XYZ file of C-alpha atoms in Angstrom:
601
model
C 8.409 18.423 -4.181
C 5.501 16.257 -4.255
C 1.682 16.742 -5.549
C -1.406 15.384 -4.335
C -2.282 11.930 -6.380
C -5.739 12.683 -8.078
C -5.396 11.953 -11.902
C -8.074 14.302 -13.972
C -11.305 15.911 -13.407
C -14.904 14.265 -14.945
C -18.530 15.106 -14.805
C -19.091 18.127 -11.858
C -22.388 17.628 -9.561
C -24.319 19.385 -7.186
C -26.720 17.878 -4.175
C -28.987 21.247 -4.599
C -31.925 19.741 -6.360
C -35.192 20.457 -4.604
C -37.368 17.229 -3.999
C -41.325 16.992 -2.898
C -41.239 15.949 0.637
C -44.886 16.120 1.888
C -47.571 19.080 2.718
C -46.299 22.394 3.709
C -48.383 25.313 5.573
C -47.728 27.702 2.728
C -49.871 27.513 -0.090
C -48.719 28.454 -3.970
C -52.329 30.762 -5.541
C -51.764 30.722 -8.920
C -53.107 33.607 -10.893
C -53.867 34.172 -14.659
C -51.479 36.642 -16.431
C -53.521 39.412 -16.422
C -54.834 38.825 -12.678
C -53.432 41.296 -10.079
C -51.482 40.187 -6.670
C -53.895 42.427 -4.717
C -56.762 39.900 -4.331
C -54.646 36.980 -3.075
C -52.544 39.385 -1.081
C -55.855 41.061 0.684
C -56.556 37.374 1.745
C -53.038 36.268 3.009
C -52.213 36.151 6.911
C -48.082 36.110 5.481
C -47.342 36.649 1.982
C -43.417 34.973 1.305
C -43.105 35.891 -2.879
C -45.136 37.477 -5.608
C -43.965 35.557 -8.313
C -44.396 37.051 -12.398
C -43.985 34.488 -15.032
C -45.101 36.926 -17.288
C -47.883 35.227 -20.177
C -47.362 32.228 -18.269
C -49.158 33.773 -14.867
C -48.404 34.900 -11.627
C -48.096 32.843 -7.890
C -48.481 34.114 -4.844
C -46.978 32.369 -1.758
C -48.016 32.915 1.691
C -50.222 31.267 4.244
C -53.836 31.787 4.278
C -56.985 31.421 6.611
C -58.855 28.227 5.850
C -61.998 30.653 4.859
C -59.609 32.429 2.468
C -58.591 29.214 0.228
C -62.271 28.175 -0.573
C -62.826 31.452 -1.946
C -60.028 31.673 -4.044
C -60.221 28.465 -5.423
C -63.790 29.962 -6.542
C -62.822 32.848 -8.020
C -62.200 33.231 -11.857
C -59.215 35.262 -11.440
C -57.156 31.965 -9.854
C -55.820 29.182 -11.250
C -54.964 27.238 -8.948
C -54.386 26.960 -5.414
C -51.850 24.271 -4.126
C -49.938 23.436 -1.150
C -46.346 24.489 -1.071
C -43.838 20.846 -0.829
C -40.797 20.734 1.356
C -37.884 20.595 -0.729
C -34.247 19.186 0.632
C -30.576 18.325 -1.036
C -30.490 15.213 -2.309
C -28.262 12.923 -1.037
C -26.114 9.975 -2.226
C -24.101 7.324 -1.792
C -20.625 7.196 -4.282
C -20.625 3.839 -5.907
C -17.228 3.200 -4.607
C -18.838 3.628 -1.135
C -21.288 0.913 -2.122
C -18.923 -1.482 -3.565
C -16.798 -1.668 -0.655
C -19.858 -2.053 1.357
C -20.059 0.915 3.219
C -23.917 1.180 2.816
C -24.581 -2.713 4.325
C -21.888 -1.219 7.281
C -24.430 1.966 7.923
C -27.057 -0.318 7.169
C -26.216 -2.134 10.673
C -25.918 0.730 12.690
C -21.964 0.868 12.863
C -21.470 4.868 12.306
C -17.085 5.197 13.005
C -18.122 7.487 16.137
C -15.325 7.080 18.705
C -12.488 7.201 15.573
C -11.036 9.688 14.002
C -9.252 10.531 10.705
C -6.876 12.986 9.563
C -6.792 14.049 6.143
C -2.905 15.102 5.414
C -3.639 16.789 2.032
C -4.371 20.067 0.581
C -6.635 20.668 3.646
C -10.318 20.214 3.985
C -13.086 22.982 3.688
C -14.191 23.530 6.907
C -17.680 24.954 6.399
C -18.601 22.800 4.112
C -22.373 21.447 4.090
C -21.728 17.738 4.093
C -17.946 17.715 6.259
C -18.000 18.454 9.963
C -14.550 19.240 10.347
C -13.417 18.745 14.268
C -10.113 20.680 13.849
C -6.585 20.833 11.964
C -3.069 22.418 11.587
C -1.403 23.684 8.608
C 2.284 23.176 7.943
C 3.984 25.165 5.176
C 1.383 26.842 3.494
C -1.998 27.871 4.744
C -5.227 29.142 3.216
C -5.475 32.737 3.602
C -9.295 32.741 2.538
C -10.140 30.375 4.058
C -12.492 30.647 7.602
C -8.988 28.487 9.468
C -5.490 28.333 8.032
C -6.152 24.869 7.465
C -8.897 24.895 5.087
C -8.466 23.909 1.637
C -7.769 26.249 -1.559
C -7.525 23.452 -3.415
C -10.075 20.875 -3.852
C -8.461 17.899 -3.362
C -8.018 17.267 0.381
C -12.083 18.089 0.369
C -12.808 15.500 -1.966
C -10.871 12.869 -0.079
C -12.622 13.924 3.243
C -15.462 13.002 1.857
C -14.916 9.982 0.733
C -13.756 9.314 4.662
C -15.626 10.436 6.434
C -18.969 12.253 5.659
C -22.114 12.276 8.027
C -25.815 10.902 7.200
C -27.282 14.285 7.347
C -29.046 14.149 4.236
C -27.140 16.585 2.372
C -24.771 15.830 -0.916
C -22.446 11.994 0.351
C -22.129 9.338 2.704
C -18.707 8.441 3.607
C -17.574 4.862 4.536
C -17.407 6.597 8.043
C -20.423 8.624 8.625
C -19.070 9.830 12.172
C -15.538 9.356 12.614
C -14.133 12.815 13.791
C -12.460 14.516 10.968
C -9.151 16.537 11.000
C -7.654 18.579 8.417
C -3.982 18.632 7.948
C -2.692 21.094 5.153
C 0.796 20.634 3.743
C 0.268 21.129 0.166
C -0.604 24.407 -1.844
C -3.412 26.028 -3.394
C -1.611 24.688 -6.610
C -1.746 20.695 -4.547
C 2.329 20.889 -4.247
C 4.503 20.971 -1.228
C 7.559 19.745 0.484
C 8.018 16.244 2.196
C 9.441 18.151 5.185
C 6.024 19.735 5.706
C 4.264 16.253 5.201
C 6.287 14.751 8.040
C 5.409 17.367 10.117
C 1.973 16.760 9.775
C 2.329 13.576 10.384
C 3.969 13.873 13.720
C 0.947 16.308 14.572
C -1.428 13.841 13.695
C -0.302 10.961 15.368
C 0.625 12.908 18.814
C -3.435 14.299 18.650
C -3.879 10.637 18.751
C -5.896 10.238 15.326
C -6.638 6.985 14.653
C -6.298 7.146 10.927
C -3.693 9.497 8.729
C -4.923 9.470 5.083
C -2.124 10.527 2.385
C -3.414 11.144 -0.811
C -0.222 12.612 -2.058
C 3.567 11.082 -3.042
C 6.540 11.653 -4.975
C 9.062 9.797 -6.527
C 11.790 9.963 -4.437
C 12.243 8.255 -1.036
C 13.129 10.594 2.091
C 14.033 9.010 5.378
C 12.533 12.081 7.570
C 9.250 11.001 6.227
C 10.146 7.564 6.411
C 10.637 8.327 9.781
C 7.728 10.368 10.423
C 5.312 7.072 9.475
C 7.471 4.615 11.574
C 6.873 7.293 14.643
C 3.309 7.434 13.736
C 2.820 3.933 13.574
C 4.520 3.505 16.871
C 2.499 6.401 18.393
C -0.633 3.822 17.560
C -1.748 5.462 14.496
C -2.698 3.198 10.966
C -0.956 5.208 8.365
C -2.337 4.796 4.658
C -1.291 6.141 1.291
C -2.229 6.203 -2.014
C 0.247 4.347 -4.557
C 0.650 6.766 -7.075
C -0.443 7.483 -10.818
C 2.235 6.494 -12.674
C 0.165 3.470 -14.226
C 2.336 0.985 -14.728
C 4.847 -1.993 -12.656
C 6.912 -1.473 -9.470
C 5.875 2.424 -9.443
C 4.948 3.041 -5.989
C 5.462 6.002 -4.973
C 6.687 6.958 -1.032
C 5.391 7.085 1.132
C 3.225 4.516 -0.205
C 6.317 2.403 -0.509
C 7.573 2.151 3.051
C 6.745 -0.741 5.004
C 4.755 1.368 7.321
C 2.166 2.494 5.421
C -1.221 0.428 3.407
C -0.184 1.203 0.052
C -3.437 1.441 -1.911
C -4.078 0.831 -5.978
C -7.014 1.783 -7.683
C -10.301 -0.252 -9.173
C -12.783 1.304 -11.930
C -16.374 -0.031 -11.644
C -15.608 -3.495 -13.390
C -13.160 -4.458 -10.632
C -10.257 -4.420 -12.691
C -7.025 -2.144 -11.984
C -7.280 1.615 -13.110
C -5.186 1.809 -16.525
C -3.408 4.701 -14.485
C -2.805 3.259 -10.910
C 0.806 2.046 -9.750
C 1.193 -1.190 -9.651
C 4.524 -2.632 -7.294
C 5.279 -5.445 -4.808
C 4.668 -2.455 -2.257
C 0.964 -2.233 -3.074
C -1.253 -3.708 -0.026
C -4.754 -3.482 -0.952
C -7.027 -2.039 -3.667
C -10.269 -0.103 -3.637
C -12.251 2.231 -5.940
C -10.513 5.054 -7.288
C -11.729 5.834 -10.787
C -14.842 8.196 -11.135
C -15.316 8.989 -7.568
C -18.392 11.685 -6.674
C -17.068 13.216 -3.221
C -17.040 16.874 -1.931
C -15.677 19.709 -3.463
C -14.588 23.281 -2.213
C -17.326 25.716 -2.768
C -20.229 23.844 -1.203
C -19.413 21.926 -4.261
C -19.485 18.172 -5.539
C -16.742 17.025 -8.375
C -16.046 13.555 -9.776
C -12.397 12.827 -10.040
C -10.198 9.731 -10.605
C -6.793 8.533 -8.917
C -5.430 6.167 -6.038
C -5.686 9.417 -4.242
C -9.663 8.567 -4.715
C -8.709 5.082 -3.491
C -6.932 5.948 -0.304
C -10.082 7.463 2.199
C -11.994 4.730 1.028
C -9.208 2.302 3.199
C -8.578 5.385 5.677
C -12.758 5.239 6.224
C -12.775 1.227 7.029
C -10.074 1.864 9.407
C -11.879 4.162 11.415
C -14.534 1.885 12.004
C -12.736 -1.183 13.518
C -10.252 1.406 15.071
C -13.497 2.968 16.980
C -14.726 -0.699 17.456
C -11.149 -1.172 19.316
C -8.742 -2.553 17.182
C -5.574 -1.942 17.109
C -3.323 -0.116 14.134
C -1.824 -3.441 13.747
C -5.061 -5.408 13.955
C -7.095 -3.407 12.052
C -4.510 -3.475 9.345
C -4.430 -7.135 9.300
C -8.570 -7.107 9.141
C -8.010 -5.312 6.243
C -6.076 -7.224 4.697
C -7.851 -10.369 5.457
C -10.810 -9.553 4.639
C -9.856 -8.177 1.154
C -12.194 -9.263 -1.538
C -10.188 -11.658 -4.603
C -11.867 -9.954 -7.700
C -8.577 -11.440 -9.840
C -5.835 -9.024 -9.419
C -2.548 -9.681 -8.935
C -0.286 -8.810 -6.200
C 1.346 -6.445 -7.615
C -2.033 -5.131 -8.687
C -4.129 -5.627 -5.934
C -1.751 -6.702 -2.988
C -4.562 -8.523 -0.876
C -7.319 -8.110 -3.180
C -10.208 -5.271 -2.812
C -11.416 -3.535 0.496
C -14.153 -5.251 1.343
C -15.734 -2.731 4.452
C -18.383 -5.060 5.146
C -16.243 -8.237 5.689
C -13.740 -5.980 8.118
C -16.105 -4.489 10.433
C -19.176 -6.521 10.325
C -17.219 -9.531 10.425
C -19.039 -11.711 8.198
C -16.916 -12.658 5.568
C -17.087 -16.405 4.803
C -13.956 -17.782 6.379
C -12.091 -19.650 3.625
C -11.749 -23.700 4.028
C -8.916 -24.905 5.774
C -6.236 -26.208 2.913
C -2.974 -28.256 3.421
C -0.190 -26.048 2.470
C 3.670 -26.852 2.560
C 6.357 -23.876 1.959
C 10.139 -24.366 0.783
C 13.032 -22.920 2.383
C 16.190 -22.112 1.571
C 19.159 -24.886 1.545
C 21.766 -24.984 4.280
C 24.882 -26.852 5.014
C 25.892 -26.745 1.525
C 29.273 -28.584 0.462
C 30.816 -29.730 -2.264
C 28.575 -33.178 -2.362
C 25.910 -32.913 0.138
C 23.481 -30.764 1.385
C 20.542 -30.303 3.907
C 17.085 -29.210 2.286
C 14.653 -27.474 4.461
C 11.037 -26.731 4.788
C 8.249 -25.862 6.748
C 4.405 -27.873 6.689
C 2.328 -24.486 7.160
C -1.255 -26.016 7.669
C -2.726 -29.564 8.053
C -6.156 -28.173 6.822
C -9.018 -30.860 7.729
C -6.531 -33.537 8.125
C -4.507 -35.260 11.035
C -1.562 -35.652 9.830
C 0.423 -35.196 6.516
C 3.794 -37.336 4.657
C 6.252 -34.263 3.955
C 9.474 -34.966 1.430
C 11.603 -33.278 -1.182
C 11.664 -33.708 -5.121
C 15.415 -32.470 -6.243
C 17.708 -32.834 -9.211
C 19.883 -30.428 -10.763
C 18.481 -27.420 -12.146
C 16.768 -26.740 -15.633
C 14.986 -29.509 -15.638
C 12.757 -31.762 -13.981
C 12.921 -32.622 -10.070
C 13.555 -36.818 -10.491
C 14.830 -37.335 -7.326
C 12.724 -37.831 -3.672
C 13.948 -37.952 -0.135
C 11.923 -40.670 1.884
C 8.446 -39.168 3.647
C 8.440 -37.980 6.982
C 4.847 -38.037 8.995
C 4.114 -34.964 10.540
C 0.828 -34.463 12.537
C 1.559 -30.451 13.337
C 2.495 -27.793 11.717
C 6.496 -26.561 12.131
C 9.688 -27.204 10.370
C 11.245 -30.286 8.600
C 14.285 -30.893 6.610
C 16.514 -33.915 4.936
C 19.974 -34.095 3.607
C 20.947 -35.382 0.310
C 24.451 -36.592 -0.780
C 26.060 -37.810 -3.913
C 25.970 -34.244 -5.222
C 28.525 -32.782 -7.942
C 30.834 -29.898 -6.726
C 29.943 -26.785 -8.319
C 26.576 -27.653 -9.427
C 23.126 -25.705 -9.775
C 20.408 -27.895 -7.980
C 16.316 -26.756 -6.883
C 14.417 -28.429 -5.084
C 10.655 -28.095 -3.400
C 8.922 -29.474 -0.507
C 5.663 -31.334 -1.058
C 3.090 -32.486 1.809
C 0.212 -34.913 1.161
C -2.829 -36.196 3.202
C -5.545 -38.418 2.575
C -7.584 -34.936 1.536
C -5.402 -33.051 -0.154
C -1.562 -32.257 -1.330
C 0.435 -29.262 -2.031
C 4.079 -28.780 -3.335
C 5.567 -25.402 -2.345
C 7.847 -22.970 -4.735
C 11.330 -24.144 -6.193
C 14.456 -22.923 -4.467
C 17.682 -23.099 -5.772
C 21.275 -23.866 -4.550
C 24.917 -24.670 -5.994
C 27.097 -27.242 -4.477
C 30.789 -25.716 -3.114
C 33.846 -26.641 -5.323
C 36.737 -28.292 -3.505
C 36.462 -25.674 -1.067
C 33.503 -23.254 -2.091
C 34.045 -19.743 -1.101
C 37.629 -19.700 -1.534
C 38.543 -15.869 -0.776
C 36.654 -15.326 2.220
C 37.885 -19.073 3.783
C 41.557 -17.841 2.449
C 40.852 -14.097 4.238
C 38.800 -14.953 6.984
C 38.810 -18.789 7.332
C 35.543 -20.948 8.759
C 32.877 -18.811 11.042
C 30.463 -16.519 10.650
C 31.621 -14.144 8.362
C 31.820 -17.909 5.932
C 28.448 -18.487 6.612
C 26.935 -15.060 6.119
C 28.376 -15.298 2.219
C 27.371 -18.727 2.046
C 23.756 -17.468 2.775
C 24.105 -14.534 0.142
C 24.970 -16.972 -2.455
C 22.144 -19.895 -1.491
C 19.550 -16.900 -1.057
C 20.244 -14.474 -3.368
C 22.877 -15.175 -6.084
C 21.819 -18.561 -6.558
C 17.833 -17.181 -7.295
C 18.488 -16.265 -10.868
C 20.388 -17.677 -13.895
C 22.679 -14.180 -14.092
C 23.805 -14.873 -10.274
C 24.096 -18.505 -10.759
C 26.349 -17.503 -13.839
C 28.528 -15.253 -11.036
C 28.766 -18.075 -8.667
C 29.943 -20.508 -11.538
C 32.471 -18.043 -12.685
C 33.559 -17.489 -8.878
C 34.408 -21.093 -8.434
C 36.153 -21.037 -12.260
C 38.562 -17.832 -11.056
C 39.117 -17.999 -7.653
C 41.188 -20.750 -6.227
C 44.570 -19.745 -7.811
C 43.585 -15.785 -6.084
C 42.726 -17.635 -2.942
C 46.003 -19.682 -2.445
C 47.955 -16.539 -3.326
C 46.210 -14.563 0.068
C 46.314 -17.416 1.823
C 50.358 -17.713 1.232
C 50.432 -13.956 2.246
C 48.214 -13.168 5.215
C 49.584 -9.770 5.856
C 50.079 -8.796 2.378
C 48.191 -5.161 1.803
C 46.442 -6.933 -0.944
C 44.965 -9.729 1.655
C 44.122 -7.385 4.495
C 42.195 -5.225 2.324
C 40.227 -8.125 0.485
C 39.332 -9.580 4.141
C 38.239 -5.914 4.903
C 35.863 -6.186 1.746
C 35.218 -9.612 2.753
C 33.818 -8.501 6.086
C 32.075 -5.889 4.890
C 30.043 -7.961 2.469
C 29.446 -10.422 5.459
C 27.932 -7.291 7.570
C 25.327 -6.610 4.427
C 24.250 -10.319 3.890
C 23.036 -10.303 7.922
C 21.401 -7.443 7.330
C 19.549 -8.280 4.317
C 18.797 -11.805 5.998
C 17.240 -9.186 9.359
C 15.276 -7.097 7.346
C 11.677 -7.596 6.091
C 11.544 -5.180 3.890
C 11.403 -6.592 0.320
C 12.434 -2.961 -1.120
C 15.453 -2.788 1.429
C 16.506 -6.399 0.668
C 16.896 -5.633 -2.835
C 18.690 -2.634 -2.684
C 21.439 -4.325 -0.255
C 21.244 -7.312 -2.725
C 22.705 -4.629 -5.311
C 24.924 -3.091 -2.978
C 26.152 -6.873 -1.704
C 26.661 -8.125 -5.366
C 28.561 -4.786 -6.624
C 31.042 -5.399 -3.210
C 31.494 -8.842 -3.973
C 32.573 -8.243 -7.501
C 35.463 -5.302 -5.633
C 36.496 -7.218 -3.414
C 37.143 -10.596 -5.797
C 38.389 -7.930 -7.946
C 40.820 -6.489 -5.232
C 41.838 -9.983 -4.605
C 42.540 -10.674 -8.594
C 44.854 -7.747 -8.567
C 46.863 -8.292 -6.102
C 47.131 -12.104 -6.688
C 48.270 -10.826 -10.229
C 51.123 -8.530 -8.578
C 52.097 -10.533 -6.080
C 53.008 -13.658 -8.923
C 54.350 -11.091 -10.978
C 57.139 -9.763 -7.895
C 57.546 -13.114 -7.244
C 58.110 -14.542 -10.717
C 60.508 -11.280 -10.737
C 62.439 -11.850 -7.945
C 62.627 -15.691 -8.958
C 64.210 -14.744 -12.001
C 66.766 -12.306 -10.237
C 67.904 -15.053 -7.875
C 68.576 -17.199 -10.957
C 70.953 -14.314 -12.642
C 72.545 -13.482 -9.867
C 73.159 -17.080 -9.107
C 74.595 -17.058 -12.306
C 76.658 -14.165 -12.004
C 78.224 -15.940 -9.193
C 78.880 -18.858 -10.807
C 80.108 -17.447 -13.498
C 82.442 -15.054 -11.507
């Protein structure tokens, strides 16, 4: 079960105040209270309203021969005579539409005609004054009074339409994309619930139409891999797929399927730029934009102001649209995005790129940011019980030539007094150095650091722990040297060795496990050895595909599933290592009384 994202209601608003617009043909006579209609009316070509306002006086609107006006205006019986004024909704532009730029975009006659959106939601009211609504589907629930099955009985999906997409027709909002072809995709309820099974199946509609954009306000908890797979196939299909990242307002809540890898997960901003106090906040989150106190559409003919990253996500879907019509890619309009995100101070986990900036994406004019030197630090390799080979990679030169790359290393927890000699690089790519003299079974970090004549940078601190007499006992005793050796090796450089609690594991590995290691290595074919190199294996097989995937939620949850293995399988290996000593020291002992029965015999 999952809900659309918006978090409460505010201040409600209409666009149907009337506003003087120049001269019209009708004219407004204006006649004292006792005054009858007949005089005026006699005079009229058209009358339009007799209007009684009681002691206040009476108005008569119609149009009138040119003749006909001078003499009312002289008689004592009138008033006044005036001309009638055009009136017209006002319109507006949401300030969250302003401060992503959307007005400067409009401004310079980029409109979003040629993309297209698709609002995946409660639906979208399809008659609505402001929304021009191209077509739709419903899946799992339709509106039954609604003019298509896909209309909205809701509210929400409206209001994030028109956020979107909403045209310049001078009537209630602008939208970041004023003509971007809209599409209404209902999969939630009248009561803004429904089933992740009926969101995946709007997906897949959307993205075989071919819509550019697929806007999901909504989420739940709880991941799902149909939907999972439903974004991967719309991706693939050539579709930008965003989502809102939930209201749970607080760290690493992103909801799915804001979460997946596929999708822009966006936060929310109020008006001061900082992070709504109820948007999620997660290493998923992408990029931010204005989600608190958004005007938009409303069902009805209406306008509402609500808040939530559901209110976030059009704003995103909107910008898309534009450099998807301009002919971008999914993929390169996602990485405009992101580029061209505005730093207003959040952090990643708050902000992910920083705040959609509409202006910079599709008009192109953000300020390109100074080239800066900039060094990164890999992971350790070739690790033994006294050496090992540091690695790291010189990203950018920025305005200089060429740059003097090193290491600073010592053991860990406290400073870094050691420094490999300087290597001169003059373009960008890979270096590493080997250091020796190392202590077996020791925690070590290191860091690259690049300088120039203009500039220097030192990159984050890795970690590693030197092998002892042998390093990873079990799996050399199980499995001896290969791949399946250096697949553990990499879990414990990578992953165990990132934190004090795995460093702790790894020091308590080397402490226990040589005595369990000559044991399976003295009996290969020993139940208790096959089924430790099984587990062995196994654990192998999950630290290549944590080190293939790129998914930082994925890596962590085989990181769990790697570390609880481990700990079975050096379990399994303890056990057995205990039972097998115990037979033997059992069977020792019987040799020596039967020896001695002999003897003694």
């Amino acid at each position: 079960m999952l809900r659309g994202t918006a978090a409460g209601v505010a201040a409600t608003g209409f666009a149907g105040t009337a506003v003087a617009q120049g001269p019209s043909d009708r004219k407004l006579v204006g006649l004292r209270a006792d005054s009858a209609f007949g005089l005026a009316r006699q005079s009229a070509d058209e009358v339009h309203h007799e209007l009684d306002f009681g002691d206040i006086g009476k108005v008569l609107v119609g149009t009138f021969p040119e003749q006909a006006v001078d003499g009312l205006q002289n008689s004592p019986h009138v008033k006044y005579v005036e001309d009638d004024a055009r009136a017209q909704a006002l319109q507006t532009t949401p300030w969250g539409v302003e401060r992503v730029g959307g007005d400067s975009v409009h401004d310079a006659g980029e409109t979003g005609a040629g993309g297209s959106i698709a609002i995946v939601d409660t639906g979208v009211q399809v008659d609505h004054e402001t929304l021009e609504v191209v077509g739709g589907e419903a899946f799992g629930t339709t509106c039954s009074d609604c003019p298509e099955p896909y209309g909205d009985d809701n509210g929400h999906g409206t209001h994030c339409a028109g956020t979107a997409v909403a045209p310049d027709n001078g009537v209630g909002v602008v939208g970041v994309s004023l003509d971007s072809a809209l599409y209404s995709v209902k999969v939630l309820d009248a009561n803004g619930g429904g089933d992740f099974g009926d969101v995946a199946a709007g997906i897949e509609w959307a993205a075989d139409q071919g819509i550019d954009v697929i806007s999901l306000s909504l989420g739940g908890p709880s991941h799902v891999q149909a939907l999972q797979d439903a974004c991967q196939y719309a991706v693939n299909q050539g579709s930008l797929v965003v989502a809102a990242a939930g209201n749970d307002g607080c760290c690493d809540s992103v909801g799915y399927p804001a979460a997946y890898d596929s999708v822009v997960a966006v936060s929310s901003t109020n008006d001061g730029d900082d992070i709504s106090s109820f948007s999620s906040r997660g290493p998923e989150v992408d990029i931010a934009a204005p989600g608190s106190d958004i005007y938009s559409t409303y069902i009805n003919n209406s306008y509402d102001t609500l808040s939530g990253t559901s209110m976030a996500c059009p704003h995103v879907a909107g910008a898309a649209a534009h450099l998807m019509a301009d002919g971008d890619s999914n993929t390169e309009a996602r990485d405009r995005l992101f580029e061209t995100a505005e730093d207003v101070g959040l952090s990643g986990n708050e902000g992910g790129h920083g705040l959609l900036d509409a202006e910079a994406a599709v008009l192109g004019d953000a300020d390109p940011p100074d080239p800066e030197l900039s060094v990164s630090t890999n992971s350790a390799t070739g690790i033994g019980t006294s050496s090992a080979t540091l690695n790291g990679s010189l990203d950018d030169l920025g305005d200089a030539s060429s740059a003097d790359v090193y290491f600073e290393w010592g053991e860990a927890g406290g400073s870094l007094p050691n420094a490999t000699s300087a290597q001169t690089l003059s373009s960008t790519g890979s270096f590493d150095d080997e250091i020796d003299g190392l202590t077996e079974g020791t925690d070590y970090e290191f860091r690259a650091v690049a300088e120039s004549a203009e500039d220097d940078d030192a990159g984050s601190t890795q970690s590693f722990t030197t092998d002892t007499s042998g390093g990873c006992f079990i799996t050399t005793a199980t499995s001896g040297e290969g791949e399946t050796l250096n697949s553990l090796r990499r879990f414990r450089d990578e992953s165990m060795a990132a934190t004090p609690m795995g460093r702790g594991m790894v020091g308590l590995y080397y402490r226990i496990s040589p005595p369990i290691a000559e044991t399976l290595a003295e009996n290969p074919e020993s139940r208790t050895a096959r089924a430790t190199r099984k587990l062995v294996e196994a654990c192998a097989s999950l630290s290549d595909e944590q080190d293939a995937t790129d998914s930082r939620v994925k890596s962590a949850s085989l990181g769990v599933a790697l570390t609880g293995l481990y700990a079975v399988g050096i379990a399994a290996g303890a056990g057995g290592h205990a039972g097998i000593r115990t037979k033997e020291a059992i069977a020792g002992a019987t040799r020596g009384l039967l020896r001695g029965a002999s003897t003694d015999g």
